[in-house]
Amino acid sequence: MKKIDILVVGGGGREHAIIKKLSESPRCGKLYAAPGNAGIAKLAECLPVAATDLDGIVAAAQELSVGCVFVAPDDPLALGLVDRLQAAGIRTFGPTAAAAEIEGSKVFAKGLMKKYGIPTAAYEVFCDPDLAIEYIDRTDKYPVVIKADGLALGKGASIAQNRAEAVDAINSIMREKAFGRSGDRVVVEEYLTGPELTVLAFTDGETVSPMVSAQDHKRVFDGDRGPNTGGMGAIAPSPHYTPELAERCMREIFMPTIAALAAEGRVFRGVIYFQMMITADGPKVIEYNARFGDPEAQVVLPLMKTDLLDVMDAAIDGKLRELQIEWDSRAAVCVCMASGGYPVKYEKGFPITGLDEAAGDDIFVYHAGTAEKDGQTVTAGGRVLGVTALGNNLEEAAARAYAGVAKIKFKGAHYRTDIGRNLK
Ligand code: AMP
Ligand code: GLY
């Protein structure tokens, strides 16, 4: 069998989960990561190249003659890394910049949904903060949702409960440029209610192959309190995602989105992320991502039974229709362990103990922000680790994940204690 060397771009928990899965493929040759982290380094050679260093990544892929590159994070996708690699004749898994704009610009995503009748919250777009405030005064309906147009580390959306909060959000995004150019335009959106869930899907631009559903936990503290983070934990599957709902999402959201992108000349190949709210009127799109979510990848990938490399090949070659992707029917829970003070201000460089003791049968310790220092694994980011466990149901998976978490120690460690428990 011909083995394929693979370069994975990125260096967080999501990339560790991707690399772990790829390492299980009988066709997987040597693995590389750019830049990787201390956990990834056990499975792949880590290259000192940033994920957004497009020239550096293309040069490394050429020098190492890898058979395939997997671009995982949002920034290099938006910057056109996939286009650059493909232009250099390198086989690549991930959407082009034009297709990834579905995540990179909320204005584009909302416009696409409006044009093709895909259910989402009603909205208006503004380039001028005064006009946005005037509109909010005219509609006078709270809460109201205000979002920066571009990428904002998952922190670009504000739910304003009253006029003062709405004005603050608009000023911070548009005048103070809290997210830079991402705030040149804002989307002012209707507030939706209902359970929220995510479905990730592989697509070759025509066929959509959904993965098991998942739910993220974005707020930093138990009970969904405190500021938004990149995600403090995830579960799969979502108890709200019934087979009837899955069928409806496929018909009303997944297929129409992929067809719409193709019709616009932006054929999407890779992983697409549908974040949805299940409202009284049915499922509506909250946002799209053009990639695996993090930590969602850390619960979905351990449940995938099919070889990830086979799926990547089918998506790249437009042959997903021919591939039946198999899923474990068990549940998965991932608890993220973060640095004290995250997501605001935190210190790094603290030694981590208990990593080997925590891992076990169907318990994985994915590294998010870690580094190696003097032969020791130390903290190196806001989110440090994702401890994932499988179980026959969410309760069992959560109990096993928390048993793993209890064995891991580092100074200031904090994590939510309600992931997979008290589900709403
Ligand atoms: P986003 O950055 O678009 O993922 O939004 C962050 C969070 O804000 C989402 O996970 C939702 O919980 C919430 N949110 C976003 N849009 C809406 C909306 N239209 N109505 C209610 N909540 C929303
Ligand atoms: N967990 C949300 C994201 O990856 O965007």
Short mmCIF file of C-alpha atoms and ligand atoms in Angstrom, two decimals:
data_model
loop_
_atom_site.label_atom_id
_atom_site.label_comp_id
_atom_site.label_asym_id
_atom_site.label_seq_id
_atom_site.Cartn_x
_atom_site.Cartn_y
_atom_site.Cartn_z
CA MET A 1 0.00 0.00 0.00
CA LYS A 2 1.31 3.45 -0.89
CA LYS A 3 1.67 5.59 2.19
CA ILE A 4 0.96 9.30 2.07
CA ASP A 5 2.87 11.93 4.03
CA ILE A 6 0.50 14.60 5.36
CA LEU A 7 0.99 18.14 6.65
CA VAL A 8 -1.70 19.47 9.00
CA VAL A 9 -1.81 23.26 9.35
CA GLY A 10 -2.68 24.49 12.85
CA GLY A 11 -1.67 23.77 16.41
CA GLY A 12 -4.63 23.40 18.78
CA GLY A 13 -6.87 20.69 20.21
CA ARG A 14 -8.72 20.40 16.90
CA GLU A 15 -5.48 19.72 15.05
CA HIS A 16 -4.40 17.18 17.69
CA ALA A 17 -7.71 15.33 17.15
CA ILE A 18 -7.25 15.45 13.36
CA ILE A 19 -3.67 14.19 13.60
CA LYS A 20 -4.63 11.42 16.03
CA LYS A 21 -7.33 10.26 13.60
CA LEU A 22 -4.99 10.42 10.60
CA SER A 23 -2.32 8.49 12.51
CA GLU A 24 -4.79 5.57 12.76
CA SER A 25 -5.05 5.29 8.97
CA PRO A 26 -3.12 2.36 7.46
CA ARG A 27 -2.33 4.62 4.50
CA CYS A 28 -0.88 7.42 6.62
CA GLY A 29 2.85 7.95 6.15
CA LYS A 30 4.83 10.62 7.97
CA LEU A 31 2.81 13.34 9.68
CA TYR A 32 3.87 16.97 9.94
CA ALA A 33 2.20 19.86 11.76
CA ALA A 34 2.69 23.60 11.37
CA PRO A 35 3.13 24.74 14.05
CA GLY A 36 1.68 21.89 16.19
CA ASN A 37 2.11 21.68 19.98
CA ALA A 38 3.65 19.43 22.63
CA GLY A 39 0.93 16.77 22.32
CA ILE A 40 0.95 16.78 18.53
CA ALA A 41 4.75 16.37 18.65
CA LYS A 42 4.25 12.79 19.89
CA LEU A 43 2.56 11.87 16.59
CA ALA A 44 3.92 14.35 14.07
CA GLU A 45 7.02 16.37 13.33
CA CYS A 46 6.25 19.96 14.29
CA LEU A 47 7.55 22.63 11.92
CA PRO A 48 8.33 26.12 13.24
CA VAL A 49 6.00 27.74 10.70
CA ALA A 50 2.93 29.77 11.70
CA ALA A 51 -0.42 28.69 10.26
CA THR A 52 -0.80 32.12 8.65
CA ASP A 53 2.67 32.13 7.05
CA LEU A 54 1.38 31.20 3.60
CA ASP A 55 4.81 31.35 1.89
CA GLY A 56 6.33 29.26 4.68
CA ILE A 57 3.64 26.58 4.48
CA VAL A 58 3.80 26.29 0.68
CA ALA A 59 7.60 26.07 0.84
CA ALA A 60 7.50 23.41 3.58
CA ALA A 61 4.93 21.31 1.69
CA GLN A 62 7.12 21.45 -1.43
CA GLU A 63 10.36 20.75 0.38
CA LEU A 64 8.91 17.76 2.24
CA SER A 65 7.04 16.53 -0.88
CA VAL A 66 3.96 15.77 1.21
CA GLY A 67 1.12 13.95 -0.54
CA CYS A 68 -1.57 16.08 1.05
CA VAL A 69 -2.10 19.18 3.21
CA PHE A 70 -5.02 19.61 5.63
CA VAL A 71 -5.72 23.29 6.39
CA ALA A 72 -7.68 23.36 9.65
CA PRO A 73 -7.90 26.92 11.12
CA ASP A 74 -10.04 29.83 9.88
CA ASP A 75 -7.35 32.48 9.31
CA PRO A 76 -5.22 30.64 6.72
CA LEU A 77 -8.41 29.52 4.94
CA ALA A 78 -9.63 33.12 4.72
CA LEU A 79 -6.18 34.25 3.56
CA GLY A 80 -6.30 31.79 0.65
CA LEU A 81 -3.79 29.15 1.76
CA VAL A 82 -5.75 26.42 -0.03
CA ASP A 83 -5.67 28.41 -3.27
CA ARG A 84 -1.93 28.95 -2.92
CA LEU A 85 -1.22 25.26 -2.25
CA GLN A 86 -3.43 24.11 -5.11
CA ALA A 87 -1.78 26.60 -7.48
CA ALA A 88 1.55 25.03 -6.51
CA GLY A 89 0.15 21.62 -7.50
CA ILE A 90 -0.17 20.35 -3.91
CA ARG A 91 -3.15 18.17 -3.03
CA THR A 92 -5.07 20.03 -0.33
CA PHE A 93 -8.09 19.41 1.88
CA GLY A 94 -10.08 22.56 2.73
CA PRO A 95 -12.13 25.25 0.99
CA THR A 96 -10.73 27.99 -1.25
CA ALA A 97 -10.81 31.59 0.02
CA ALA A 98 -13.90 32.28 -2.09
CA ALA A 99 -15.77 29.36 -0.50
CA ALA A 100 -14.43 30.11 3.00
CA GLU A 101 -15.94 33.58 2.81
CA ILE A 102 -19.07 31.93 4.16
CA GLU A 103 -17.25 32.13 7.51
CA GLY A 104 -15.00 35.13 6.84
CA SER A 105 -17.86 37.52 6.09
CA LYS A 106 -21.17 37.45 7.92
CA VAL A 107 -22.49 39.95 5.37
CA PHE A 108 -21.71 37.49 2.58
CA ALA A 109 -23.19 34.54 4.50
CA LYS A 110 -26.40 36.40 5.33
CA GLY A 111 -26.75 37.62 1.73
CA LEU A 112 -26.34 34.07 0.43
CA MET A 113 -29.00 32.77 2.82
CA LYS A 114 -31.41 35.55 1.86
CA LYS A 115 -30.87 34.99 -1.88
CA TYR A 116 -31.36 31.22 -1.67
CA GLY A 117 -34.12 31.12 0.95
CA ILE A 118 -32.08 29.39 3.65
CA PRO A 119 -33.67 29.96 7.09
CA THR A 120 -31.77 32.42 9.30
CA ALA A 121 -32.49 35.38 11.62
CA ALA A 122 -33.86 38.53 9.92
CA TYR A 123 -31.14 41.21 9.62
CA GLU A 124 -29.83 44.49 8.23
CA VAL A 125 -26.24 45.46 7.31
CA PHE A 126 -24.68 48.83 8.16
CA CYS A 127 -21.40 50.54 7.15
CA ASP A 128 -22.18 53.63 9.26
CA PRO A 129 -22.55 53.40 13.07
CA ASP A 130 -25.05 56.29 13.18
CA LEU A 131 -27.35 54.53 10.71
CA ALA A 132 -27.08 51.30 12.71
CA ILE A 133 -28.10 53.11 15.91
CA GLU A 134 -30.91 54.93 14.10
CA TYR A 135 -32.22 51.55 12.88
CA ILE A 136 -32.08 50.09 16.38
CA ASP A 137 -34.00 53.10 17.70
CA ARG A 138 -36.59 52.74 14.97
CA THR A 139 -37.18 49.01 15.56
CA ASP A 140 -36.83 49.40 19.35
CA LYS A 141 -36.84 45.65 19.98
CA TYR A 142 -34.60 43.98 22.58
CA PRO A 143 -32.60 41.87 22.89
CA VAL A 144 -30.96 42.61 19.56
CA VAL A 145 -27.89 40.87 18.17
CA ILE A 146 -24.95 42.85 16.79
CA LYS A 147 -22.16 41.14 14.87
CA ALA A 148 -18.92 42.32 13.31
CA ASP A 149 -18.77 41.31 9.64
CA GLY A 150 -15.38 39.60 9.69
CA LEU A 151 -13.42 37.07 11.76
CA ALA A 152 -13.21 38.02 15.44
CA LEU A 153 -11.92 34.97 17.34
CA GLY A 154 -15.51 33.90 18.01
CA LYS A 155 -16.05 37.10 20.00
CA GLY A 156 -17.65 39.34 17.38
CA ALA A 157 -21.29 38.80 18.39
CA SER A 158 -23.05 40.78 21.14
CA ILE A 159 -26.51 40.26 22.48
CA ALA A 160 -27.67 43.70 23.59
CA GLN A 161 -30.44 43.75 26.19
CA ASN A 162 -31.12 47.48 25.86
CA ARG A 163 -30.20 50.59 23.88
CA ALA A 164 -27.09 51.39 25.93
CA GLU A 165 -25.64 47.92 25.33
CA ALA A 166 -26.47 48.10 21.63
CA VAL A 167 -24.75 51.48 21.27
CA ASP A 168 -21.72 50.17 23.20
CA ALA A 169 -21.44 47.15 20.92
CA ILE A 170 -21.70 49.24 17.76
CA ASN A 171 -19.16 51.77 19.02
CA SER A 172 -16.73 49.08 20.09
CA ILE A 173 -16.94 47.24 16.75
CA MET A 174 -17.21 50.20 14.35
CA ARG A 175 -15.56 53.19 16.03
CA GLU A 176 -13.01 51.64 18.40
CA LYS A 177 -12.34 48.82 15.89
CA ALA A 178 -12.09 46.15 18.60
CA PHE A 179 -11.72 43.58 15.79
CA GLY A 180 -9.91 45.80 13.29
CA ARG A 181 -11.20 45.81 9.72
CA SER A 182 -13.60 42.98 10.67
CA GLY A 183 -15.74 45.79 12.10
CA ASP A 184 -16.03 47.93 8.98
CA ARG A 185 -19.55 46.61 8.63
CA VAL A 186 -22.02 45.24 11.19
CA VAL A 187 -24.95 42.91 10.93
CA VAL A 188 -27.88 43.84 13.21
CA GLU A 189 -29.90 40.70 13.68
CA GLU A 190 -33.16 39.46 15.13
CA TYR A 191 -32.74 37.60 18.45
CA LEU A 192 -33.69 33.93 18.18
CA THR A 193 -34.45 31.49 20.98
CA GLY A 194 -34.30 27.72 21.26
CA PRO A 195 -31.71 24.99 21.73
CA GLU A 196 -28.48 25.59 19.85
CA LEU A 197 -26.49 22.85 18.16
CA THR A 198 -23.86 22.26 15.54
CA VAL A 199 -23.65 19.86 12.66
CA LEU A 200 -20.34 19.47 10.87
CA ALA A 201 -20.37 17.91 7.44
CA PHE A 202 -17.87 16.73 4.88
CA THR A 203 -18.65 17.95 1.40
CA ASP A 204 -17.13 17.69 -2.07
CA GLY A 205 -19.22 20.61 -3.33
CA GLU A 206 -22.13 18.42 -4.32
CA THR A 207 -22.68 15.64 -1.78
CA VAL A 208 -23.10 16.55 1.90
CA SER A 209 -22.14 13.92 4.43
CA PRO A 210 -23.12 15.12 7.92
CA MET A 211 -21.18 13.99 10.98
CA VAL A 212 -22.74 13.27 14.35
CA SER A 213 -24.25 16.42 15.87
CA ALA A 214 -22.50 18.34 18.64
CA GLN A 215 -22.96 21.16 21.13
CA ASP A 216 -20.30 23.64 22.18
CA HIS A 217 -20.21 25.50 25.53
CA LYS A 218 -18.99 28.98 24.69
CA ARG A 219 -19.31 30.75 28.04
CA VAL A 220 -16.45 30.50 30.48
CA PHE A 221 -18.41 29.57 33.63
CA ASP A 222 -20.89 26.87 34.65
CA GLY A 223 -24.51 27.48 33.75
CA ASP A 224 -23.48 29.44 30.62
CA ARG A 225 -22.34 32.48 32.57
CA GLY A 226 -19.44 34.86 31.98
CA PRO A 227 -17.76 36.00 28.77
CA ASN A 228 -17.61 34.02 25.55
CA THR A 229 -14.55 31.86 24.88
CA GLY A 230 -13.37 29.79 21.96
CA GLY A 231 -15.35 26.94 23.60
CA MET A 232 -14.98 25.37 27.07
CA GLY A 233 -16.22 21.91 26.17
CA ALA A 234 -18.40 19.98 23.78
CA ILE A 235 -20.71 17.01 23.63
CA ALA A 236 -21.80 14.68 20.84
CA PRO A 237 -24.42 13.84 19.84
CA SER A 238 -26.80 16.65 20.75
CA PRO A 239 -29.92 15.28 22.50
CA HIS A 240 -31.98 17.81 20.51
CA TYR A 241 -31.00 16.42 17.12
CA THR A 242 -33.72 13.92 16.25
CA PRO A 243 -33.79 11.97 12.96
CA GLU A 244 -36.75 14.14 11.83
CA LEU A 245 -34.79 17.30 12.54
CA ALA A 246 -31.76 15.86 10.74
CA GLU A 247 -33.87 15.20 7.67
CA ARG A 248 -35.29 18.73 7.78
CA CYS A 249 -31.85 20.34 8.21
CA MET A 250 -30.55 18.35 5.25
CA ARG A 251 -33.43 19.50 3.06
CA GLU A 252 -33.76 23.13 4.22
CA ILE A 253 -30.20 24.05 5.17
CA PHE A 254 -27.32 21.69 4.27
CA MET A 255 -28.11 20.86 0.65
CA PRO A 256 -29.33 24.37 -0.25
CA THR A 257 -26.17 25.94 1.22
CA ILE A 258 -23.79 23.73 -0.74
CA ALA A 259 -25.85 24.20 -3.91
CA ALA A 260 -25.93 27.97 -3.36
CA LEU A 261 -22.16 28.16 -3.00
CA ALA A 262 -21.70 26.11 -6.16
CA ALA A 263 -24.21 28.31 -8.03
CA GLU A 264 -22.19 31.36 -6.98
CA GLY A 265 -19.02 29.84 -8.42
CA ARG A 266 -17.61 29.12 -4.96
CA VAL A 267 -17.66 25.30 -4.88
CA PHE A 268 -17.01 24.26 -1.26
CA ARG A 269 -14.83 21.21 -0.62
CA GLY A 270 -13.84 20.37 2.93
CA VAL A 271 -15.61 20.53 6.26
CA ILE A 272 -18.53 22.93 6.67
CA TYR A 273 -19.93 23.80 10.08
CA PHE A 274 -23.60 24.64 10.53
CA GLN A 275 -24.39 26.34 13.82
CA MET A 276 -28.14 26.35 14.21
CA MET A 277 -30.83 27.39 16.60
CA ILE A 278 -33.88 25.15 16.75
CA THR A 279 -36.62 27.78 16.99
CA ALA A 280 -40.38 27.30 17.22
CA ASP A 281 -40.41 27.90 13.42
CA GLY A 282 -37.79 25.23 12.79
CA PRO A 283 -34.00 25.20 12.46
CA LYS A 284 -32.29 28.49 11.55
CA VAL A 285 -28.65 29.16 10.79
CA ILE A 286 -26.78 31.21 13.41
CA GLU A 287 -23.49 31.03 11.56
CA TYR A 288 -21.37 28.98 9.21
CA ASN A 289 -17.76 28.02 9.69
CA ALA A 290 -15.57 26.76 6.86
CA ARG A 291 -13.75 24.17 8.99
CA PHE A 292 -13.91 21.80 11.94
CA GLY A 293 -14.93 23.59 15.15
CA ASP A 294 -12.70 23.50 18.19
CA PRO A 295 -13.57 21.78 20.59
CA GLU A 296 -16.30 20.16 18.41
CA ALA A 297 -13.64 18.22 16.45
CA GLN A 298 -12.52 16.73 19.75
CA VAL A 299 -15.87 14.98 20.27
CA VAL A 300 -16.85 14.23 16.68
CA LEU A 301 -13.62 12.72 15.36
CA PRO A 302 -13.24 10.08 18.12
CA LEU A 303 -16.69 8.83 17.08
CA MET A 304 -15.78 8.49 13.40
CA LYS A 305 -15.14 4.89 12.40
CA THR A 306 -14.24 5.52 8.75
CA ASP A 307 -10.64 6.32 7.81
CA LEU A 308 -10.30 10.13 7.73
CA LEU A 309 -7.80 9.91 4.87
CA ASP A 310 -10.36 8.05 2.74
CA VAL A 311 -12.91 10.77 3.45
CA MET A 312 -10.42 13.54 2.58
CA ASP A 313 -9.60 11.80 -0.70
CA ALA A 314 -13.28 11.39 -1.58
CA ALA A 315 -13.99 15.06 -0.81
CA ILE A 316 -11.01 16.30 -2.84
CA ASP A 317 -11.86 14.04 -5.80
CA GLY A 318 -15.62 14.73 -5.82
CA LYS A 319 -16.45 11.15 -4.87
CA LEU A 320 -18.14 11.53 -1.49
CA ARG A 321 -21.34 10.05 -2.90
CA GLU A 322 -19.58 6.70 -3.19
CA LEU A 323 -18.43 6.63 0.43
CA GLN A 324 -20.57 5.56 3.39
CA ILE A 325 -19.09 7.22 6.48
CA GLU A 326 -19.62 5.14 9.64
CA TRP A 327 -20.15 6.52 13.15
CA ASP A 328 -19.87 5.05 16.61
CA SER A 329 -23.29 5.13 18.28
CA ARG A 330 -21.80 6.05 21.66
CA ALA A 331 -21.56 9.56 23.14
CA ALA A 332 -18.50 11.76 23.61
CA VAL A 333 -17.80 14.56 26.08
CA CYS A 334 -14.82 16.93 25.91
CA VAL A 335 -13.90 19.12 28.88
CA CYS A 336 -11.48 21.97 28.11
CA MET A 337 -8.95 22.83 30.79
CA ALA A 338 -7.96 26.50 30.52
CA SER A 339 -5.37 28.81 32.03
CA GLY A 340 -6.51 30.84 35.06
CA GLY A 341 -7.95 34.15 33.82
CA TYR A 342 -8.78 32.93 30.29
CA PRO A 343 -10.41 34.38 28.14
CA VAL A 344 -9.19 37.74 29.45
CA LYS A 345 -5.65 37.67 30.82
CA TYR A 346 -3.59 34.67 31.78
CA GLU A 347 -0.02 33.54 32.40
CA LYS A 348 1.73 30.73 30.57
CA GLY A 349 4.64 28.39 31.22
CA PHE A 350 3.27 26.34 34.16
CA PRO A 351 4.25 22.64 34.29
CA ILE A 352 1.43 20.15 33.68
CA THR A 353 1.31 16.82 35.53
CA GLY A 354 -0.90 13.75 35.26
CA LEU A 355 -1.19 13.70 31.46
CA ASP A 356 -0.30 10.00 31.08
CA GLU A 357 -2.38 8.95 34.09
CA ALA A 358 -5.46 10.72 32.72
CA ALA A 359 -5.41 9.04 29.30
CA GLY A 360 -6.84 5.54 28.94
CA ASP A 361 -9.17 3.35 26.97
CA ASP A 362 -11.44 5.72 25.04
CA ILE A 363 -10.12 8.68 27.06
CA PHE A 364 -8.02 11.07 25.01
CA VAL A 365 -6.07 14.06 26.24
CA TYR A 366 -5.86 16.48 23.34
CA HIS A 367 -3.35 19.29 23.66
CA ALA A 368 -4.53 22.79 22.75
CA GLY A 369 -2.03 25.28 24.19
CA THR A 370 1.01 23.34 25.39
CA ALA A 371 4.76 23.47 24.79
CA GLU A 372 7.80 21.47 25.81
CA LYS A 373 10.26 23.19 28.17
CA ASP A 374 13.27 21.48 29.74
CA GLY A 375 11.73 18.08 29.08
CA GLN A 376 8.45 19.05 30.69
CA THR A 377 5.05 19.82 29.19
CA VAL A 378 4.00 23.36 30.13
CA THR A 379 0.97 25.57 29.51
CA ALA A 380 1.30 27.78 26.43
CA GLY A 381 -2.16 29.17 25.68
CA GLY A 382 -5.61 30.10 26.98
CA ARG A 383 -7.17 26.75 26.31
CA VAL A 384 -4.58 24.21 27.41
CA LEU A 385 -6.09 20.74 27.06
CA GLY A 386 -9.26 19.00 25.94
CA VAL A 387 -10.04 15.81 27.82
CA THR A 388 -12.44 13.67 25.79
CA ALA A 389 -14.08 10.43 26.90
CA LEU A 390 -16.52 8.10 25.18
CA GLY A 391 -19.40 6.43 27.02
CA ASN A 392 -22.62 4.58 26.36
CA ASN A 393 -24.47 7.83 27.01
CA LEU A 394 -23.56 11.45 27.75
CA GLU A 395 -23.73 10.94 31.50
CA GLU A 396 -21.23 8.09 31.39
CA ALA A 397 -18.97 9.94 28.95
CA ALA A 398 -19.03 13.03 31.19
CA ALA A 399 -18.19 11.01 34.31
CA ARG A 400 -15.22 9.42 32.54
CA ALA A 401 -13.99 12.74 31.11
CA TYR A 402 -14.13 14.40 34.54
CA ALA A 403 -12.29 11.43 36.10
CA GLY A 404 -9.51 12.16 33.58
CA VAL A 405 -9.57 15.90 34.30
CA ALA A 406 -9.19 15.24 38.04
CA LYS A 407 -5.81 13.61 37.44
CA ILE A 408 -4.34 16.58 35.56
CA LYS A 409 -2.84 19.50 37.47
CA PHE A 410 -1.32 22.84 36.53
CA LYS A 411 -1.23 26.17 38.34
CA GLY A 412 -4.42 28.18 37.90
CA ALA A 413 -6.21 25.45 35.91
CA HIS A 414 -9.90 26.09 35.48
CA TYR A 415 -12.66 24.26 33.69
CA ARG A 416 -16.43 24.02 33.66
CA THR A 417 -17.94 21.28 35.79
CA ASP A 418 -21.22 21.02 33.85
CA ILE A 419 -20.17 19.82 30.39
CA GLY A 420 -22.50 16.98 29.40
CA ARG A 421 -24.47 17.48 32.61
CA ASN A 422 -27.70 19.46 33.26
CA LEU A 423 -28.27 19.67 29.52
CA LYS A 424 -30.74 22.27 28.35
P1 AMP B 1 -21.61 33.73 16.63
O1 AMP B 1 -20.35 34.49 16.86
O2 AMP B 1 -22.39 34.18 15.43
O3 AMP B 1 -21.40 32.24 16.68
O4 AMP B 1 -22.53 34.01 17.91
C1 AMP B 1 -22.09 33.70 19.20
C2 AMP B 1 -23.27 33.26 20.04
O5 AMP B 1 -24.25 34.29 20.12
C3 AMP B 1 -24.01 32.07 19.43
O6 AMP B 1 -23.44 30.87 19.83
C4 AMP B 1 -25.42 32.26 19.96
O7 AMP B 1 -25.55 31.66 21.24
C5 AMP B 1 -25.55 33.73 20.10
N1 AMP B 1 -26.28 34.27 18.95
C6 AMP B 1 -25.77 34.61 17.75
N2 AMP B 1 -26.74 35.05 16.92
C7 AMP B 1 -27.90 34.99 17.62
C8 AMP B 1 -29.26 35.30 17.32
N3 AMP B 1 -29.62 35.79 16.14
N4 AMP B 1 -30.17 35.10 18.28
C9 AMP B 1 -29.82 34.62 19.50
N5 AMP B 1 -28.56 34.32 19.84
C10 AMP B 1 -27.60 34.48 18.92
N1 GLY B 2 -16.16 26.17 18.89
C1 GLY B 2 -16.52 27.12 17.94
C2 GLY B 2 -15.60 27.29 16.82
O1 GLY B 2 -14.69 26.52 16.58
O2 GLY B 2 -15.77 28.24 16.08
#
